[in-house]
Amino acid sequence: PVLRRRDGLHTYHLAVVADDIADGVTEVVRGADLLNDTGVQISLWRALGQTTPQWRHTPLVVGPDHRKWSKSQHTLHLDALKAAGWRVADVCRTVLPWLGLPPLGCWEDALPMFAWTNIPQTAIRIEDDPILAPHPKDGLAWRFEMLHPFAPS
């Protein structure tokens, strides 16, 4: 892999591995879209004489167009949900089922029930824009379905 660009800056792979080693990272949880980067990063960890962390890759949340929802896509921000009247409990009741947990209004209540084996292996598709959909106290704000198999567009 390329570790230093022509302009002299280090690439993402080297930078993230160096940061993780410096921070003592032992577990990495990230989106399935970064699965292909894991092999390169494992190689770098080993080349630097370090014990590799454990990796977990979670399914992506995608819109009706199958594009991932993320900060880089400018698709969703918690500030927008807050401005639309959402409370922390509303977000919890929406997101916890994506983790295979009951739609409780509090992360702390759901944490003892968490298991990696409950997390779906396929993308979570959002059918409606959460800002335009009804507020959670009026019913499910986001309808979603599991896509199988997931193929990023």
Backbone as ProteinMPNN parsed JSONL, in Angstrom:
{"seq_chain_A": "PVLRRRDGLHTYHLAVVADDIADGVTEVVRGADLLNDTGVQISLWRALGQTTPQWRHTPLVVGPDHRKWSKSQHTLHLDALKAAGWRVADVCRTVLPWLGLPPLGCWEDALPMFAWTNIPQTAIRIEDDPILAPHPKDGLAWRFEMLHPFAPS", "coords_chain_A": {"N_chain_A": [[0.835, -1.209, 0.0], [0.316, 2.318, -0.506], [2.058, 4.532, 1.502], [2.913, 7.089, 1.852], [1.966, 10.04, 0.369], [2.479, 11.751, -2.806], [2.668, 14.443, -2.2], [3.915, 14.385, 0.207], [2.461, 13.936, 2.511], [1.28, 11.596, 4.954], [-0.586, 8.603, 4.386], [-4.029, 7.679, 5.033], [-4.142, 5.05, 6.104], [-1.614, 4.536, 7.38], [-1.567, 6.671, 9.17], [-3.87, 6.226, 10.806], [-3.271, 3.746, 11.959], [-0.895, 4.366, 13.348], [-1.918, 6.278, 15.171], [-3.779, 4.656, 16.563], [-2.081, 2.751, 17.736], [-0.551, 4.438, 19.392], [-2.565, 5.273, 21.102], [-3.198, 2.968, 22.407], [-5.142, 1.185, 21.447], [-7.265, -1.616, 21.447], [-9.508, -2.751, 20.408], [-11.492, -2.328, 17.521], [-14.251, -0.808, 16.136], [-16.206, -0.386, 13.382], [-17.732, 0.788, 10.304], [-19.048, -1.433, 7.76], [-18.178, -0.645, 5.291], [-15.509, -0.189, 5.5], [-14.259, -2.583, 5.606], [-12.524, -3.733, 3.666], [-10.198, -2.277, 4.103], [-9.094, -3.317, 6.357], [-7.266, -5.503, 6.121], [-4.928, -4.271, 5.09], [-4.352, -2.59, 7.234], [-3.918, -4.447, 9.296], [-1.576, -5.609, 8.322], [0.163, -3.413, 8.538], [0.155, -2.973, 11.35], [1.422, -5.362, 12.158], [3.877, -5.119, 10.789], [4.951, -3.052, 12.21], [5.54, -4.298, 14.503], [3.545, -4.763, 16.397], [0.787, -5.973, 18.414], [-2.144, -6.915, 16.865], [-5.335, -5.26, 16.954], [-8.724, -6.35, 17.808], [-11.179, -6.533, 15.313], [-14.399, -5.288, 14.462], [-17.052, -5.097, 12.237], [-19.73, -3.156, 11.401], [-23.089, -3.138, 10.04], [-24.009, -0.879, 7.405], [-25.98, 2.114, 7.495], [-28.295, 2.922, 5.182], [-29.793, 4.982, 2.647], [-32.931, 5.275, 0.77], [-31.888, 5.209, -1.784], [-29.806, 3.491, -1.596], [-27.371, 4.523, -0.89], [-24.843, 5.166, 1.52], [-25.606, 6.535, 4.714], [-24.05, 9.171, 6.191], [-21.705, 11.344, 7.883], [-19.951, 12.379, 5.994], [-21.485, 12.288, 3.714], [-23.315, 14.167, 4.28], [-25.884, 13.572, 5.277], [-27.288, 13.181, 7.666], [-27.622, 14.628, 10.831], [-27.267, 14.868, 14.331], [-27.963, 17.298, 15.41], [-29.92, 18.212, 13.647], [-31.982, 16.42, 14.14], [-32.507, 17.095, 16.79], [-33.396, 19.728, 16.439], [-35.73, 19.123, 15.139], [-37.292, 18.279, 17.159], [-36.679, 15.885, 18.383], [-35.807, 13.795, 21.109], [-33.241, 12.407, 23.287], [-34.188, 9.917, 24.086], [-35.931, 9.335, 21.975], [-34.189, 8.938, 19.83], [-32.808, 6.72, 20.816], [-34.904, 4.786, 20.937], [-35.28, 4.442, 18.242], [-32.78, 3.645, 17.156], [-31.784, 1.497, 18.714], [-33.136, -0.998, 18.004], [-31.745, -1.542, 15.635], [-29.479, -2.629, 16.574], [-30.221, -5.039, 17.437], [-31.672, -4.908, 19.747], [-34.287, -4.254, 22.209], [-36.682, -1.561, 21.702], [-35.951, 0.535, 23.734], [-35.935, 3.517, 25.791], [-33.467, 4.343, 26.644], [-29.984, 4.137, 26.597], [-28.456, 2.947, 28.629], [-30.18, 1.096, 29.856], [-30.422, -0.778, 27.866], [-27.877, -1.767, 27.392], [-26.982, -4.063, 29.013], [-28.205, -6.127, 27.606], [-26.954, -6.307, 25.21], [-25.39, -7.965, 22.471], [-22.93, -9.031, 20.219], [-23.677, -10.897, 18.35], [-26.31, -10.34, 17.803], [-26.404, -8.205, 16.123], [-27.377, -7.128, 12.953], [-26.263, -8.536, 9.829], [-26.465, -7.323, 7.45], [-27.095, -4.363, 5.463], [-28.848, -1.556, 6.842], [-31.696, -0.172, 5.767], [-33.027, 2.979, 5.307], [-36.217, 4.084, 4.896], [-37.606, 6.467, 4.937], [-36.962, 9.952, 5.174], [-35.7, 10.998, 8.221], [-36.24, 13.493, 9.31], [-38.464, 14.454, 7.99], [-40.343, 12.537, 8.476], [-42.983, 11.251, 10.657], [-42.967, 12.241, 14.116], [-41.345, 10.276, 16.681], [-43.057, 9.73, 18.915], [-45.479, 9.594, 17.754], [-45.527, 7.287, 16.402], [-43.494, 4.879, 14.581], [-40.695, 6.57, 13.509], [-38.777, 6.156, 11.588], [-38.929, 3.893, 9.028], [-37.499, 0.809, 8.317], [-35.708, -1.637, 6.445], [-34.127, -4.782, 6.199], [-31.571, -5.337, 3.98], [-30.712, -7.812, 1.668], [-28.663, -9.573, -0.455], [-26.314, -7.034, 0.631], [-25.194, -4.604, -1.51], [-23.063, -2.106, -2.107], [-23.783, 0.961, -3.754]], "CA_chain_A": [[0.0, 0.0, 0.0], [0.995, 3.611, -0.491], [2.075, 5.051, 2.867], [3.142, 8.528, 1.8], [1.537, 10.577, -0.92], [3.476, 12.561, -3.517], [2.82, 15.739, -1.537], [4.642, 14.181, 1.452], [1.583, 13.591, 3.621], [1.059, 10.162, 5.161], [-1.928, 8.174, 4.019], [-4.971, 7.333, 6.097], [-3.819, 3.769, 6.742], [-0.492, 4.692, 8.304], [-1.947, 7.618, 10.226], [-4.814, 5.625, 11.745], [-2.561, 2.71, 12.708], [0.001, 5.04, 14.302], [-2.757, 6.842, 16.237], [-4.334, 3.573, 17.368], [-0.993, 2.196, 18.545], [-0.238, 5.431, 20.427], [-3.685, 5.332, 22.048], [-3.383, 1.674, 23.058], [-6.395, 0.597, 20.977], [-7.294, -3.086, 21.391], [-10.711, -3.131, 19.671], [-11.915, -1.339, 16.54], [-15.601, -1.022, 15.63], [-16.426, 0.571, 12.303], [-18.69, 0.367, 9.299], [-18.685, -2.483, 6.815], [-17.529, -0.053, 4.126], [-14.062, -0.168, 5.744], [-13.789, -3.951, 5.743], [-11.384, -3.975, 2.781], [-9.012, -1.613, 4.641], [-8.609, -4.023, 7.539], [-6.073, -6.286, 5.793], [-3.793, -3.352, 4.996], [-4.026, -2.114, 8.572], [-3.315, -5.569, 10.027], [-0.194, -5.703, 7.84], [0.933, -2.318, 9.131], [0.329, -3.283, 12.775], [2.432, -6.418, 12.278], [5.162, -4.576, 10.334], [5.443, -2.187, 13.29], [5.817, -5.147, 15.652], [2.484, -4.596, 17.392], [-0.319, -6.923, 18.433], [-3.288, -6.297, 16.184], [-6.584, -5.224, 17.724], [-9.85, -7.095, 17.256], [-12.022, -5.676, 14.488], [-15.812, -5.589, 14.229], [-17.6, -4.243, 11.187], [-21.181, -3.072, 11.542], [-23.761, -2.815, 8.781], [-24.216, 0.535, 7.125], [-27.328, 2.652, 7.376], [-28.363, 3.462, 3.822], [-31.054, 5.603, 2.263], [-33.698, 4.567, -0.272], [-31.052, 5.08, -2.982], [-28.765, 2.532, -1.231], [-26.128, 5.224, -0.525], [-24.693, 5.187, 2.968], [-25.86, 7.77, 5.435], [-22.859, 9.467, 6.974], [-21.324, 12.753, 7.956], [-19.329, 12.791, 4.735], [-22.544, 12.44, 2.723], [-24.186, 15.246, 4.781], [-27.233, 13.042, 5.252], [-27.989, 13.216, 8.941], [-26.893, 15.166, 11.972], [-28.079, 14.869, 15.545], [-28.504, 18.656, 15.586], [-31.157, 18.308, 12.863], [-33.005, 15.689, 14.885], [-32.846, 17.913, 17.96], [-34.195, 20.852, 15.948], [-37.035, 18.593, 14.746], [-38.028, 17.911, 18.358], [-36.29, 14.583, 18.901], [-35.087, 13.721, 22.381], [-32.318, 11.27, 23.33], [-35.006, 8.696, 24.157], [-36.463, 9.074, 20.637], [-33.09, 8.367, 19.05], [-32.576, 5.369, 21.348], [-35.978, 3.882, 20.506], [-35.124, 4.215, 16.808], [-31.506, 3.015, 16.817], [-31.528, 0.247, 19.437], [-33.495, -2.193, 17.229], [-30.713, -1.819, 14.646], [-28.454, -3.397, 17.281], [-30.846, -6.252, 17.919], [-32.15, -4.649, 21.106], [-35.649, -3.707, 22.253], [-36.72, -0.098, 21.537], [-36.003, 1.227, 25.019], [-35.626, 4.937, 25.687], [-32.228, 4.653, 27.352], [-28.862, 3.258, 26.245], [-28.0, 2.209, 29.8], [-31.067, -0.039, 30.087], [-30.245, -1.763, 26.798], [-26.505, -2.271, 27.358], [-26.82, -5.45, 29.5], [-28.778, -7.074, 26.639], [-26.196, -6.236, 23.965], [-24.542, -9.074, 22.032], [-22.509, -8.84, 18.835], [-24.39, -11.833, 17.474], [-27.63, -9.788, 17.489], [-26.3, -7.13, 15.133], [-27.611, -7.67, 11.608], [-25.096, -8.636, 8.952], [-26.772, -6.634, 6.198], [-27.341, -2.936, 5.613], [-30.133, -1.09, 7.367], [-32.157, 0.806, 4.768], [-33.982, 3.955, 5.796], [-37.221, 4.326, 3.861], [-38.067, 7.853, 4.992], [-36.066, 10.919, 5.791], [-36.172, 11.097, 9.606], [-36.697, 14.838, 9.639], [-39.78, 14.642, 7.4], [-41.242, 11.486, 8.958], [-43.645, 11.605, 11.912], [-42.18, 12.186, 15.345], [-41.439, 8.938, 17.271], [-44.178, 9.49, 19.828], [-46.649, 9.364, 16.911], [-45.301, 6.027, 15.692], [-42.111, 4.738, 14.156], [-40.281, 7.682, 12.665], [-38.025, 5.632, 10.455], [-39.157, 2.501, 8.675], [-36.301, 0.288, 7.686], [-35.754, -3.046, 6.124], [-32.806, -5.367, 6.039], [-31.308, -5.675, 2.586], [-29.861, -8.988, 1.575], [-27.378, -9.143, 0.096], [-26.032, -5.607, 0.495], [-24.17, -4.255, -2.497], [-23.009, -0.636, -2.158], [-23.907, 1.507, -5.11]], "C_chain_A": [[0.868, 1.256, 0.0], [0.904, 4.167, 0.934], [2.31, 6.554, 2.924], [2.799, 9.011, 0.405], [2.656, 11.402, -1.563], [3.717, 13.904, -2.846], [3.496, 15.613, -0.169], [3.777, 13.824, 2.651], [1.426, 12.079, 3.725], [-0.387, 9.823, 4.839], [-2.747, 7.841, 5.261], [-4.534, 6.075, 6.844], [-2.697, 3.909, 7.764], [-0.865, 5.6, 9.469], [-2.862, 6.969, 11.264], [-4.138, 4.534, 12.569], [-1.631, 3.342, 13.734], [-0.787, 5.63, 15.467], [-3.289, 5.75, 17.153], [-3.273, 2.939, 18.262], [-0.665, 3.152, 19.695], [-1.316, 5.496, 21.502], [-3.935, 4.01, 22.767], [-4.673, 0.972, 22.662], [-6.273, -0.92, 20.903], [-8.517, -3.61, 20.639], [-11.096, -1.986, 18.746], [-13.301, -1.735, 16.052], [-15.855, 0.058, 14.588], [-17.363, -0.034, 11.277], [-18.137, -0.661, 8.332], [-18.0, -1.928, 5.568], [-16.01, 0.005, 4.284], [-13.47, -1.568, 5.885], [-12.551, -4.219, 4.891], [-10.097, -3.325, 3.283], [-8.37, -2.393, 5.778], [-7.337, -4.814, 7.249], [-4.822, -5.435, 5.718], [-3.372, -2.913, 6.395], [-3.433, -3.218, 9.44], [-1.85, -5.72, 9.614], [0.686, -4.621, 8.447], [1.18, -2.543, 10.621], [1.456, -4.293, 12.948], [3.816, -5.919, 11.857], [5.792, -3.673, 11.398], [5.665, -2.971, 14.583], [4.776, -5.087, 16.751], [1.462, -5.721, 17.3], [-1.537, -6.247, 17.823], [-4.518, -6.293, 17.084], [-7.601, -6.195, 17.119], [-10.712, -6.11, 16.482], [-13.44, -6.212, 14.435], [-16.294, -4.603, 13.176], [-19.119, -4.307, 11.251], [-21.819, -2.764, 10.192], [-23.918, -1.307, 8.635], [-25.699, 0.87, 7.194], [-27.362, 3.345, 6.018], [-29.746, 4.04, 3.556], [-31.776, 4.788, 1.205], [-32.898, 4.351, -1.554], [-29.874, 4.129, -2.765], [-27.425, 3.199, -0.939], [-26.049, 5.313, 0.985], [-25.022, 6.562, 3.53], [-24.664, 8.007, 6.336], [-22.62, 10.963, 7.012], [-20.772, 13.227, 6.623], [-20.344, 12.963, 3.611], [-23.521, 13.551, 3.101], [-25.65, 14.807, 4.835], [-27.98, 13.187, 6.564], [-27.084, 13.751, 10.034], [-27.82, 15.159, 13.176], [-28.679, 16.25, 15.811], [-29.825, 18.818, 14.83], [-32.288, 17.567, 13.565], [-33.467, 16.495, 16.092], [-33.737, 19.084, 17.546], [-35.598, 20.4, 15.546], [-37.836, 18.093, 15.955], [-37.688, 16.552, 18.934], [-35.573, 14.745, 20.241], [-34.147, 12.521, 22.319], [-33.113, 9.96, 23.333], [-35.582, 8.334, 22.791], [-35.401, 8.411, 19.752], [-32.826, 6.931, 19.513], [-33.625, 4.389, 20.861], [-35.88, 3.558, 19.018], [-33.903, 3.359, 16.5], [-31.307, 1.662, 17.501], [-31.986, -1.003, 18.689], [-32.48, -2.536, 16.131], [-29.603, -2.665, 15.251], [-29.011, -4.693, 17.852], [-31.384, -6.129, 19.329], [-33.575, -4.12, 21.089], [-35.622, -2.179, 22.189], [-36.932, 0.628, 22.862], [-35.622, 2.688, 24.829], [-34.306, 5.332, 26.305], [-31.145, 3.641, 26.981], [-28.473, 2.36, 27.418], [-28.865, 0.989, 30.087], [-30.843, -1.15, 29.058], [-28.868, -2.433, 26.838], [-26.355, -3.694, 27.898], [-27.345, -6.505, 28.531], [-27.981, -7.147, 25.336], [-25.393, -7.507, 23.721], [-24.192, -8.85, 20.566], [-23.297, -9.728, 17.882], [-25.777, -11.335, 17.094], [-27.587, -8.705, 16.421], [-26.495, -7.724, 13.746], [-26.34, -7.647, 10.772], [-25.312, -7.909, 7.629], [-27.094, -5.178, 6.488], [-28.742, -2.654, 6.153], [-30.587, 0.042, 6.449], [-33.248, 1.685, 5.368], [-34.937, 4.284, 4.653], [-37.654, 5.784, 3.802], [-36.982, 8.728, 5.597], [-36.564, 11.159, 7.218], [-36.683, 12.481, 9.979], [-38.119, 15.057, 9.126], [-40.806, 13.641, 7.903], [-41.913, 11.931, 10.258], [-42.709, 11.461, 13.11], [-42.37, 10.821, 16.008], [-42.621, 8.724, 18.207], [-45.491, 9.296, 19.068], [-46.546, 8.044, 16.149], [-43.857, 5.947, 15.254], [-41.75, 5.854, 13.188], [-39.532, 7.197, 11.433], [-38.465, 4.205, 10.218], [-37.876, 2.023, 8.011], [-36.488, -1.181, 7.381], [-34.327, -3.527, 5.967], [-32.655, -5.749, 4.574], [-30.4, -6.898, 2.547], [-29.804, -9.438, 0.126], [-27.188, -7.646, -0.133], [-24.929, -5.414, -0.529], [-24.142, -2.737, -2.589], [-23.108, -0.144, -3.595], [-22.844, 2.535, -5.361]], "O_chain_A": [[2.011, 1.238, 0.455], [-0.183, 4.261, 1.503], [1.959, 7.213, 3.903], [3.269, 8.474, -0.598], [3.66, 11.706, -0.919], [4.82, 14.448, -2.906], [3.64, 16.608, 0.543], [4.301, 13.448, 3.7], [1.438, 11.372, 2.717], [-1.288, 10.646, 4.998], [-2.226, 7.739, 6.372], [-4.554, 6.04, 8.074], [-2.828, 3.443, 8.896], [-0.517, 5.325, 10.617], [-2.656, 7.14, 12.465], [-4.409, 4.412, 13.763], [-1.586, 2.893, 14.88], [-0.379, 5.501, 16.622], [-3.259, 5.892, 18.376], [-3.545, 2.627, 19.422], [-0.518, 2.722, 20.839], [-1.022, 5.745, 22.671], [-4.796, 3.939, 23.644], [-5.242, 0.236, 23.468], [-5.299, -1.448, 20.365], [-8.56, -4.784, 20.272], [-11.036, -0.819, 19.131], [-13.507, -2.863, 15.606], [-15.738, 1.251, 14.865], [-17.739, -1.203, 11.363], [-16.929, -0.752, 8.112], [-17.312, -2.666, 4.863], [-15.297, 0.226, 3.305], [-12.303, -1.714, 6.246], [-11.618, -4.874, 5.357], [-9.008, -3.774, 2.926], [-7.213, -2.147, 6.121], [-6.412, -4.795, 8.061], [-3.771, -5.827, 6.224], [-2.182, -2.869, 6.706], [-2.536, -2.954, 10.241], [-0.983, -5.936, 10.462], [1.827, -4.884, 8.826], [2.292, -2.329, 11.103], [2.341, -4.107, 13.782], [4.815, -6.255, 12.492], [7.014, -3.549, 11.474], [5.944, -2.386, 15.63], [5.089, -5.335, 17.915], [1.292, -6.341, 16.25], [-1.911, -5.143, 18.219], [-4.719, -7.212, 17.879], [-7.369, -6.781, 16.061], [-10.949, -4.99, 16.934], [-13.664, -7.421, 14.373], [-15.974, -3.415, 13.229], [-19.713, -5.382, 11.166], [-21.175, -2.199, 9.308], [-23.954, -0.568, 9.619], [-26.556, 0.014, 6.978], [-26.561, 4.238, 5.741], [-30.736, 3.634, 4.165], [-31.295, 3.734, 0.789], [-33.183, 3.432, -2.322], [-29.034, 3.976, -3.651], [-26.428, 2.5, -0.756], [-27.061, 5.512, 1.657], [-24.757, 7.595, 2.915], [-24.306, 7.153, 7.147], [-23.239, 11.736, 6.281], [-21.076, 14.33, 6.17], [-20.094, 13.702, 2.658], [-24.446, 13.85, 2.346], [-26.547, 15.573, 4.483], [-29.205, 13.304, 6.561], [-25.919, 13.366, 10.14], [-29.018, 15.415, 13.05], [-29.771, 16.361, 16.369], [-30.742, 19.482, 15.314], [-33.425, 18.038, 13.581], [-34.66, 16.571, 16.383], [-34.717, 19.394, 18.224], [-36.546, 21.184, 15.601], [-38.928, 17.549, 15.795], [-38.338, 16.103, 19.878], [-34.837, 15.706, 20.462], [-34.242, 11.706, 21.401], [-32.74, 9.005, 22.652], [-35.71, 7.152, 22.473], [-35.681, 7.456, 19.027], [-32.643, 6.035, 18.69], [-33.294, 3.288, 20.42], [-36.35, 2.507, 18.583], [-33.976, 2.447, 15.676], [-30.71, 0.763, 16.908], [-31.276, -2.008, 18.731], [-32.369, -3.697, 15.738], [-28.868, -3.34, 14.53], [-28.357, -5.363, 18.65], [-31.537, -7.129, 20.029], [-34.029, -3.594, 20.072], [-34.63, -1.568, 22.587], [-37.968, 1.257, 23.078], [-35.044, 3.049, 23.804], [-34.035, 6.52, 26.48], [-31.368, 2.432, 27.045], [-28.196, 1.174, 27.24], [-28.351, -0.044, 30.515], [-31.052, -2.326, 29.355], [-28.719, -3.558, 26.361], [-25.643, -4.485, 27.279], [-26.962, -7.671, 28.631], [-28.294, -7.953, 24.46], [-24.789, -8.058, 24.642], [-25.062, -8.518, 19.761], [-23.553, -9.349, 16.739], [-26.373, -11.855, 16.15], [-28.624, -8.33, 15.874], [-25.852, -8.715, 13.398], [-25.452, -6.824, 10.997], [-24.421, -7.89, 6.781], [-27.339, -4.808, 7.637], [-29.68, -3.422, 5.94], [-29.938, 1.085, 6.366], [-34.258, 1.192, 5.869], [-34.514, 4.71, 3.578], [-38.026, 6.282, 2.739], [-36.19, 8.282, 6.427], [-37.735, 11.49, 7.408], [-37.495, 12.606, 10.896], [-38.899, 15.769, 9.758], [-42.009, 13.867, 7.773], [-41.46, 12.885, 10.891], [-41.78, 10.654, 13.098], [-43.457, 10.252, 15.912], [-43.139, 7.609, 18.276], [-46.495, 8.887, 19.651], [-47.412, 7.735, 15.331], [-43.075, 6.857, 15.527], [-42.421, 6.054, 12.175], [-39.654, 7.781, 10.356], [-38.38, 3.38, 11.127], [-37.251, 2.751, 7.24], [-37.315, -1.867, 7.982], [-33.431, -2.75, 5.639], [-33.522, -6.412, 4.005], [-29.439, -6.996, 3.309], [-30.858, -9.667, -0.468], [-27.838, -7.062, -1.0], [-23.854, -6.003, -0.415], [-25.089, -2.134, -3.091], [-22.582, -0.762, -4.521], [-22.784, 3.109, -6.448]]}, "name": "protein", "num_of_chains": 1, "seq": "PVLRRRDGLHTYHLAVVADDIADGVTEVVRGADLLNDTGVQISLWRALGQTTPQWRHTPLVVGPDHRKWSKSQHTLHLDALKAAGWRVADVCRTVLPWLGLPPLGCWEDALPMFAWTNIPQTAIRIEDDPILAPHPKDGLAWRFEMLHPFAPS"}
